[in-house]
PDB file of C-alpha atoms in Angstrom:
ATOM      1  CA  MET A   1      34.577 -58.464  65.573  1.00  0.00           C
ATOM      2  CA  PRO A   2      33.122 -57.425  62.250  1.00  0.00           C
ATOM      3  CA  PRO A   3      34.724 -54.562  60.413  1.00  0.00           C
ATOM      4  CA  THR A   4      33.164 -51.160  60.829  1.00  0.00           C
ATOM      5  CA  ALA A   5      32.868 -48.164  58.607  1.00  0.00           C
ATOM      6  CA  SER A   6      35.206 -45.325  59.176  1.00  0.00           C
ATOM      7  CA  ALA A   7      33.598 -41.998  60.384  1.00  0.00           C
ATOM      8  CA  THR A   8      34.954 -40.357  57.373  1.00  0.00           C
ATOM      9  CA  THR A   9      33.567 -42.732  54.843  1.00  0.00           C
ATOM     10  CA  LYS A  10      30.720 -41.097  52.793  1.00  0.00           C
ATOM     11  CA  PRO A  11      28.052 -43.136  51.347  1.00  0.00           C
ATOM     12  CA  ALA A  12      28.165 -43.127  47.472  1.00  0.00           C
ATOM     13  CA  THR A  13      25.517 -40.984  45.847  1.00  0.00           C
ATOM     14  CA  THR A  14      23.890 -41.991  42.647  1.00  0.00           C
ATOM     15  CA  LYS A  15      21.167 -40.444  40.534  1.00  0.00           C
ATOM     16  CA  PRO A  16      18.149 -42.345  39.720  1.00  0.00           C
ATOM     17  CA  ALA A  17      18.124 -43.431  35.946  1.00  0.00           C
ATOM     18  CA  GLY A  18      16.453 -40.819  33.682  1.00  0.00           C
ATOM     19  CA  THR A  19      17.196 -37.870  35.860  1.00  0.00           C
ATOM     20  CA  SER A  20      19.461 -34.914  34.700  1.00  0.00           C
ATOM     21  CA  THR A  21      20.987 -32.008  36.183  1.00  0.00           C
ATOM     22  CA  PRO A  22      18.954 -28.730  35.593  1.00  0.00           C
ATOM     23  CA  THR A  23      20.792 -26.387  33.162  1.00  0.00           C
ATOM     24  CA  ALA A  24      20.570 -22.562  32.749  1.00  0.00           C
ATOM     25  CA  VAL A  25      17.739 -21.514  30.574  1.00  0.00           C
ATOM     26  CA  ASP A  26      19.094 -20.576  27.083  1.00  0.00           C
ATOM     27  CA  ASP A  27      18.089 -16.787  26.748  1.00  0.00           C
ATOM     28  CA  GLY A  28      20.575 -16.021  24.127  1.00  0.00           C
ATOM     29  CA  CYS A  29      22.711 -13.942  26.762  1.00  0.00           C
ATOM     30  CA  PRO A  30      25.367 -12.764  26.476  1.00  0.00           C
ATOM     31  CA  VAL A  31      25.135 -11.722  22.921  1.00  0.00           C
ATOM     32  CA  SER A  32      27.847 -10.105  20.635  1.00  0.00           C
ATOM     33  CA  ALA A  33      27.443  -7.022  18.630  1.00  0.00           C
ATOM     34  CA  SER A  34      28.340  -9.240  15.525  1.00  0.00           C
ATOM     35  CA  THR A  35      25.545 -11.555  16.267  1.00  0.00           C
ATOM     36  CA  LEU A  36      23.098  -8.561  16.476  1.00  0.00           C
ATOM     37  CA  LEU A  37      24.491  -7.003  13.401  1.00  0.00           C
ATOM     38  CA  ALA A  38      23.656 -10.356  11.539  1.00  0.00           C
ATOM     39  CA  ALA A  39      20.219 -10.289  12.798  1.00  0.00           C
ATOM     40  CA  PHE A  40      19.827  -6.662  11.645  1.00  0.00           C
ATOM     41  CA  THR A  41      21.163  -7.318   8.066  1.00  0.00           C
ATOM     42  CA  LYS A  42      18.706 -10.263   7.517  1.00  0.00           C
ATOM     43  CA  VAL A  43      15.649  -7.721   7.450  1.00  0.00           C
ATOM     44  CA  LYS A  44      14.963  -5.118   4.838  1.00  0.00           C
ATOM     45  CA  ASN A  45      14.732  -1.807   6.889  1.00  0.00           C
ATOM     46  CA  GLU A  46      14.530   1.948   6.477  1.00  0.00           C
ATOM     47  CA  TYR A  47      17.314   2.725   8.965  1.00  0.00           C
ATOM     48  CA  ALA A  48      20.535   4.568   8.025  1.00  0.00           C
ATOM     49  CA  ALA A  49      23.455   2.264   7.008  1.00  0.00           C
ATOM     50  CA  THR A  50      24.772   0.515   9.946  1.00  0.00           C
ATOM     51  CA  THR A  51      28.369  -0.768  10.658  1.00  0.00           C
ATOM     52  CA  GLY A  52      27.674  -2.292  14.009  1.00  0.00           C
ATOM     53  CA  PHE A  53      26.347  -2.009  17.606  1.00  0.00           C
ATOM     54  CA  THR A  54      27.608  -0.664  20.904  1.00  0.00           C
ATOM     55  CA  ASP A  55      26.209  -0.376  24.427  1.00  0.00           C
ATOM     56  CA  LEU A  56      24.846  -3.824  24.486  1.00  0.00           C
ATOM     57  CA  ARG A  57      22.603  -4.972  27.305  1.00  0.00           C
ATOM     58  CA  CYS A  58      21.119  -8.476  27.272  1.00  0.00           C
ATOM     59  CA  HIS A  59      18.627 -10.215  29.691  1.00  0.00           C
ATOM     60  CA  GLY A  60      15.838 -12.663  29.462  1.00  0.00           C
ATOM     61  CA  GLY A  61      15.853 -13.214  25.838  1.00  0.00           C
ATOM     62  CA  PHE A  62      15.826  -9.544  24.927  1.00  0.00           C
ATOM     63  CA  ALA A  63      18.895  -7.302  23.853  1.00  0.00           C
ATOM     64  CA  THR A  64      19.330  -3.447  23.441  1.00  0.00           C
ATOM     65  CA  ALA A  65      22.118  -2.010  21.424  1.00  0.00           C
ATOM     66  CA  LEU A  66      23.049   1.430  20.077  1.00  0.00           C
ATOM     67  CA  GLN A  67      23.401   1.721  16.194  1.00  0.00           C
ATOM     68  CA  LYS A  68      26.781   2.794  14.938  1.00  0.00           C
ATOM     69  CA  LEU A  69      26.270   4.656  11.682  1.00  0.00           C
ATOM     70  CA  LYS A  70      28.369   4.280   8.728  1.00  0.00           C
ATOM     71  CA  THR A  71      28.423   7.941   7.971  1.00  0.00           C
ATOM     72  CA  GLU A  72      28.457  10.150  11.158  1.00  0.00           C
ATOM     73  CA  GLY A  73      25.953  12.828  11.013  1.00  0.00           C
ATOM     74  CA  GLU A  74      23.827  11.013   8.300  1.00  0.00           C
ATOM     75  CA  ALA A  75      21.135  10.395  10.997  1.00  0.00           C
ATOM     76  CA  GLU A  76      20.572  10.061  14.689  1.00  0.00           C
ATOM     77  CA  PRO A  77      21.713   6.646  15.972  1.00  0.00           C
ATOM     78  CA  ALA A  78      18.791   4.697  17.208  1.00  0.00           C
ATOM     79  CA  THR A  79      18.715   2.042  20.052  1.00  0.00           C
ATOM     80  CA  PHE A  80      17.493  -1.238  18.881  1.00  0.00           C
ATOM     81  CA  LEU A  81      15.587  -3.916  20.654  1.00  0.00           C
ATOM     82  CA  PHE A  82      16.189  -7.574  19.730  1.00  0.00           C
ATOM     83  CA  ARG A  83      14.339 -10.796  20.727  1.00  0.00           C
ATOM     84  CA  TYR A  84      15.767 -14.179  20.992  1.00  0.00           C
ATOM     85  CA  THR A  85      14.091 -17.406  19.868  1.00  0.00           C
ATOM     86  CA  ARG A  86      15.151 -20.304  21.691  1.00  0.00           C
ATOM     87  CA  ALA A  87      13.869 -22.869  19.266  1.00  0.00           C
ATOM     88  CA  THR A  88      16.026 -21.567  16.433  1.00  0.00           C
ATOM     89  CA  LYS A  89      18.619 -19.902  18.519  1.00  0.00           C
ATOM     90  CA  THR A  90      18.375 -16.784  16.630  1.00  0.00           C
ATOM     91  CA  TRP A  91      17.911 -12.972  17.351  1.00  0.00           C
ATOM     92  CA  ALA A  92      15.552 -10.791  15.427  1.00  0.00           C
ATOM     93  CA  VAL A  93      15.002  -7.035  15.393  1.00  0.00           C
ATOM     94  CA  VAL A  94      11.761  -6.020  17.342  1.00  0.00           C
ATOM     95  CA  THR A  95      11.870  -2.336  16.969  1.00  0.00           C
ATOM     96  CA  ALA A  96      14.080   0.739  17.288  1.00  0.00           C
ATOM     97  CA  GLY A  97      14.182   4.387  18.269  1.00  0.00           C
ATOM     98  CA  SER A  98      15.232   6.960  20.661  1.00  0.00           C
ATOM     99  CA  SER A  99      12.838   6.454  23.577  1.00  0.00           C
ATOM    100  CA  ASP A 100       9.939   4.195  24.648  1.00  0.00           C
ATOM    101  CA  ILE A 101      10.911   1.312  22.196  1.00  0.00           C
ATOM    102  CA  CYS A 102       9.584  -1.338  24.526  1.00  0.00           C
ATOM    103  CA  ASP A 103       6.056   0.107  24.587  1.00  0.00           C
ATOM    104  CA  GLY A 104       3.646  -2.522  23.313  1.00  0.00           C
ATOM    105  CA  VAL A 105       6.214  -5.129  23.373  1.00  0.00           C
ATOM    106  CA  GLU A 106       5.188  -8.326  25.479  1.00  0.00           C
ATOM    107  CA  MET A 107       8.153  -8.471  28.037  1.00  0.00           C
ATOM    108  CA  PRO A 108       8.182  -9.517  31.567  1.00  0.00           C
ATOM    109  CA  ALA A 109       8.459  -6.421  33.930  1.00  0.00           C
ATOM    110  CA  GLU A 110      11.740  -7.645  35.558  1.00  0.00           C
ATOM    111  CA  THR A 111      13.288  -7.780  32.107  1.00  0.00           C
ATOM    112  CA  ARG A 112      11.889  -4.440  31.092  1.00  0.00           C
ATOM    113  CA  ARG A 113      13.604  -2.900  34.252  1.00  0.00           C
ATOM    114  CA  LYS A 114      16.986  -4.168  33.042  1.00  0.00           C
ATOM    115  CA  PHE A 115      16.883  -1.786  30.074  1.00  0.00           C
ATOM    116  CA  PRO A 116      16.950   1.945  30.792  1.00  0.00           C
ATOM    117  CA  ILE A 117      15.367   2.870  27.507  1.00  0.00           C
ATOM    118  CA  CYS A 118      12.434   0.580  28.487  1.00  0.00           C
ATOM    119  CA  ASP A 119      12.064   1.631  31.973  1.00  0.00           C
ATOM    120  CA  SER A 120      10.211   4.811  32.139  1.00  0.00           C
ATOM    121  CA  GLY A 121      10.225   4.880  35.922  1.00  0.00           C
ATOM    122  CA  SER A 122       6.555   3.981  36.152  1.00  0.00           C
TER     123      SER A 122
END
């Protein structure tokens, strides 16, 4: 009698040549406060001296962060909007303010809703 395969034997699985397992999209998230501070210091700006960022939110290649001022009371801290560039793996400041900072910024609606300062409820 010929040998038979055990009922618990599973066939070997192989991937066809040239295929790869899909990976997560690189959207820069999560991002650290130090990374955003480095992006902030790369641009000449008119904002008050900044020592860091807090209250970070990151989604879909965008991040918001609240400015930590060097001298308290010097100015009102602003919330900054950053955009991630996948090709260069870098973050850049898009805009800043205390409200409506996403107005005029091309951003998917789903991403916009992740940031309270961007989602005006409309």
